[in-house]
Amino acid sequence: MNKVFLNGKLLPVDDAKISVLDRGFIFGDGVYELVPVYSRVPFRLEEHLARLERSLGEVKIRNPYSRAQWREHIHALVDAQPFEDQGVYFQVTRGVAKRDHAFPRNVEPTVFMMANPLVNPPQAQVERGGAAVSAPDNRWLRCDIKSISLVGNVLLRQLSAEADAAETILFRDGNLTEASASNVFIVRRGVIQSPPKGNLILPGITYDVIAELAHANQLPLEFRSISEAEVRSADEVWVTSSSKEVFPIVSLDGKAIGDGRPGPVFRRMYELYQEFKQKVMRAGKREAVSAA
Ligand SMILES: Cc1ncc(COP(=O)(O)O)c(C=O)c1O
């Protein structure tokens, strides 16, 4: 049975038990990360850990581990799995306490981690591209925190699931924010564009990789506010995330984006992304590799 990590121990998933009073269960009071692992090499681990530290700081949950301890626990979990490519999920909640909204005193945060086989979009799907639907972004105003309180994102993702589409692209006050579980890029006249970081989007680790790859390969890229009309009339639309990597959206609400096929800038970026992954895998577990 798959081994998971709970509060310092690796154990079979069926033996991992937490209290029903855990504030993650009662309030969704916690934060999380998902790190892709290729051939047992975590991709951009330091950046994921930095984002976790930031999320913990923003919600005022004590970080139970040092950077070195996090790395050690994650590598042990990765090594305990029988498969090579993994999606390592980890979450920290405020801990177990009598139900009361205000923070409890002197509680230990609960740390849970699991590794699942990593499922990236298959090649055939990448070549075809996927459909998306749109919806008003009605989530809270701290989308920069990777909170486990995901009911807003869950309801929005369900809209695309019910339409047999890959993602739900979100607009707030007439402008693009992100998608239900990914960031969004568009291409207009050869220029890659995406909304700037701020409280309305999650600062994606993949979003940063795309920016670095564009910069290192002289592909023009701008972070700017993008209107709904600009998305609908874009030449290309992509979504990015740790599990989707970079994925082309070829229709929005049933209307073709560009010519309805993955575009040339997407194909170039996809190739750069795959090359970069290979470079990271070759460098091995403990090395940070830059896209430049
Ligand atoms: C709402 C949202 N935006 C963006 C992303 C992409 O982030 P990353 O590239 O770090 O996976 C995610 C990933 O889960 C997400 O849930």
Tab-separated table of N, CA and C and ligand atoms in Angstrom, residues 32-34 36 48 51 139 143 146 150 153 167 170 178-184 201-208 240-245 273, ligand 1:
chain	number	residue	atom	x	y	z
A	32	TYR	N	-1.324	24.508	1.135
A	32	TYR	CA	-0.778	23.303	0.513
A	32	TYR	C	0.137	23.642	-0.650
A	33	GLU	N	0.772	22.590	-1.160
A	33	GLU	CA	1.613	22.673	-2.359
A	33	GLU	C	1.461	21.386	-3.152
A	34	LEU	N	1.750	21.464	-4.434
A	34	LEU	CA	1.841	20.252	-5.245
A	34	LEU	C	3.081	20.371	-6.130
A	36	PRO	N	5.592	18.630	-8.917
A	36	PRO	CA	5.772	17.516	-9.844
A	36	PRO	C	7.169	16.921	-9.675
A	48	HIS	N	8.737	25.897	-4.717
A	48	HIS	CA	7.508	25.444	-4.040
A	48	HIS	C	7.623	25.646	-2.535
A	51	ARG	N	7.134	29.251	-1.722
A	51	ARG	CA	5.729	29.653	-1.773
A	51	ARG	C	4.968	29.122	-0.562
A	139	ARG	N	-14.277	34.165	-6.446
A	139	ARG	CA	-13.547	33.689	-5.262
A	139	ARG	C	-13.189	34.864	-4.350
A	143	CYS	N	-6.373	35.278	-3.567
A	143	CYS	CA	-6.084	34.118	-4.414
A	143	CYS	C	-4.583	33.861	-4.507
A	146	LYS	N	-2.042	29.906	-1.267
A	146	LYS	CA	-2.408	28.560	-1.739
A	146	LYS	C	-3.138	27.841	-0.605
A	150	LEU	N	-10.821	25.336	-0.915
A	150	LEU	CA	-10.885	25.416	-2.378
A	150	LEU	C	-12.303	25.313	-2.934
A	153	ASN	N	-12.873	27.317	-6.072
A	153	ASN	CA	-12.224	26.730	-7.255
A	153	ASN	C	-12.926	25.442	-7.689
A	167	GLU	N	-10.714	23.348	-18.726
A	167	GLU	CA	-10.547	24.360	-17.681
A	167	GLU	C	-11.676	25.389	-17.726
A	170	LEU	N	-11.296	32.493	-15.877
A	170	LEU	CA	-12.021	33.398	-14.982
A	170	LEU	C	-11.771	34.865	-15.307
A	178	GLU	N	-7.227	34.158	-13.756
A	178	GLU	CA	-6.513	32.901	-14.014
A	178	GLU	C	-7.565	31.862	-14.377
A	179	ALA	N	-7.288	30.579	-14.175
A	179	ALA	CA	-8.305	29.545	-14.391
A	179	ALA	C	-8.520	28.830	-13.059
A	180	SER	N	-9.457	27.861	-13.027
A	180	SER	CA	-9.852	27.293	-11.727
A	180	SER	C	-8.710	26.581	-11.026
A	181	ALA	N	-7.736	26.038	-11.798
A	181	ALA	CA	-6.586	25.361	-11.179
A	181	ALA	C	-5.317	25.573	-12.002
A	182	SER	N	-5.234	26.722	-12.675
A	182	SER	CA	-4.046	27.002	-13.485
A	182	SER	C	-3.961	28.499	-13.791
A	183	ASN	N	-2.791	28.943	-14.216
A	183	ASN	CA	-2.633	30.315	-14.712
A	183	ASN	C	-2.926	30.342	-16.206
A	184	VAL	N	-3.185	31.549	-16.730
A	184	VAL	CA	-3.545	31.686	-18.145
A	184	VAL	C	-2.580	32.651	-18.839
A	201	ILE	N	-4.444	36.441	-8.279
A	201	ILE	CA	-4.032	35.159	-8.886
A	201	ILE	C	-3.015	34.446	-7.993
A	202	LEU	N	-2.927	33.144	-8.200
A	202	LEU	CA	-1.873	32.388	-7.521
A	202	LEU	C	-0.563	32.612	-8.291
A	203	PRO	N	0.512	32.953	-7.576
A	203	PRO	CA	1.789	33.088	-8.287
A	203	PRO	C	2.305	31.693	-8.656
A	204	GLY	N	1.983	31.237	-9.847
A	204	GLY	CA	2.286	29.862	-10.263
A	204	GLY	C	3.785	29.640	-10.416
A	205	ILE	N	4.218	28.466	-10.017
A	205	ILE	CA	5.632	28.110	-10.211
A	205	ILE	C	5.867	27.904	-11.716
A	206	THR	N	4.874	27.318	-12.397
A	206	THR	CA	4.988	27.113	-13.848
A	206	THR	C	4.969	28.463	-14.585
A	207	TYR	N	4.157	29.384	-14.096
A	207	TYR	CA	4.080	30.763	-14.647
A	207	TYR	C	5.485	31.381	-14.657
A	208	ASP	N	6.208	31.198	-13.552
A	208	ASP	CA	7.582	31.735	-13.489
A	208	ASP	C	8.506	31.005	-14.460
A	240	THR	N	-1.351	27.022	-17.623
A	240	THR	CA	-0.113	26.435	-17.082
A	240	THR	C	-0.328	26.017	-15.637
A	241	SER	N	0.216	24.850	-15.287
A	241	SER	CA	0.244	24.425	-13.883
A	241	SER	C	1.237	23.282	-13.769
A	242	SER	N	1.542	22.932	-12.533
A	242	SER	CA	2.521	21.871	-12.286
A	242	SER	C	2.095	20.554	-12.912
A	243	SER	N	0.791	20.278	-12.966
A	243	SER	CA	0.384	19.008	-13.567
A	243	SER	C	0.058	19.153	-15.057
A	244	LYS	N	-0.515	20.286	-15.470
A	244	LYS	CA	-0.830	20.465	-16.900
A	244	LYS	C	0.382	20.936	-17.695
A	245	GLU	N	1.451	21.365	-16.989
A	245	GLU	CA	2.633	21.974	-17.624
A	245	GLU	C	2.141	23.178	-18.430
A	273	TYR	N	9.861	23.890	-22.730
A	273	TYR	CA	9.498	23.361	-21.403
A	273	TYR	C	9.980	21.918	-21.257
B	1	LIG	C1	-5.829	28.594	-8.896
B	1	LIG	C2	-4.504	28.147	-9.418
B	1	LIG	N1	-3.790	28.984	-10.181
B	1	LIG	C3	-2.594	28.622	-10.702
B	1	LIG	C4	-2.060	27.357	-10.477
B	1	LIG	C5	-0.733	26.982	-11.081
B	1	LIG	O1	0.281	26.943	-10.114
B	1	LIG	P1	1.577	26.026	-10.301
B	1	LIG	O2	2.169	26.398	-11.632
B	1	LIG	O3	2.451	26.421	-9.172
B	1	LIG	O4	1.127	24.599	-10.272
B	1	LIG	C6	-2.765	26.456	-9.667
B	1	LIG	C7	-2.199	25.124	-9.390
B	1	LIG	O5	-2.728	24.319	-8.696
B	1	LIG	C8	-4.012	26.859	-9.126
B	1	LIG	O6	-4.729	26.010	-8.356
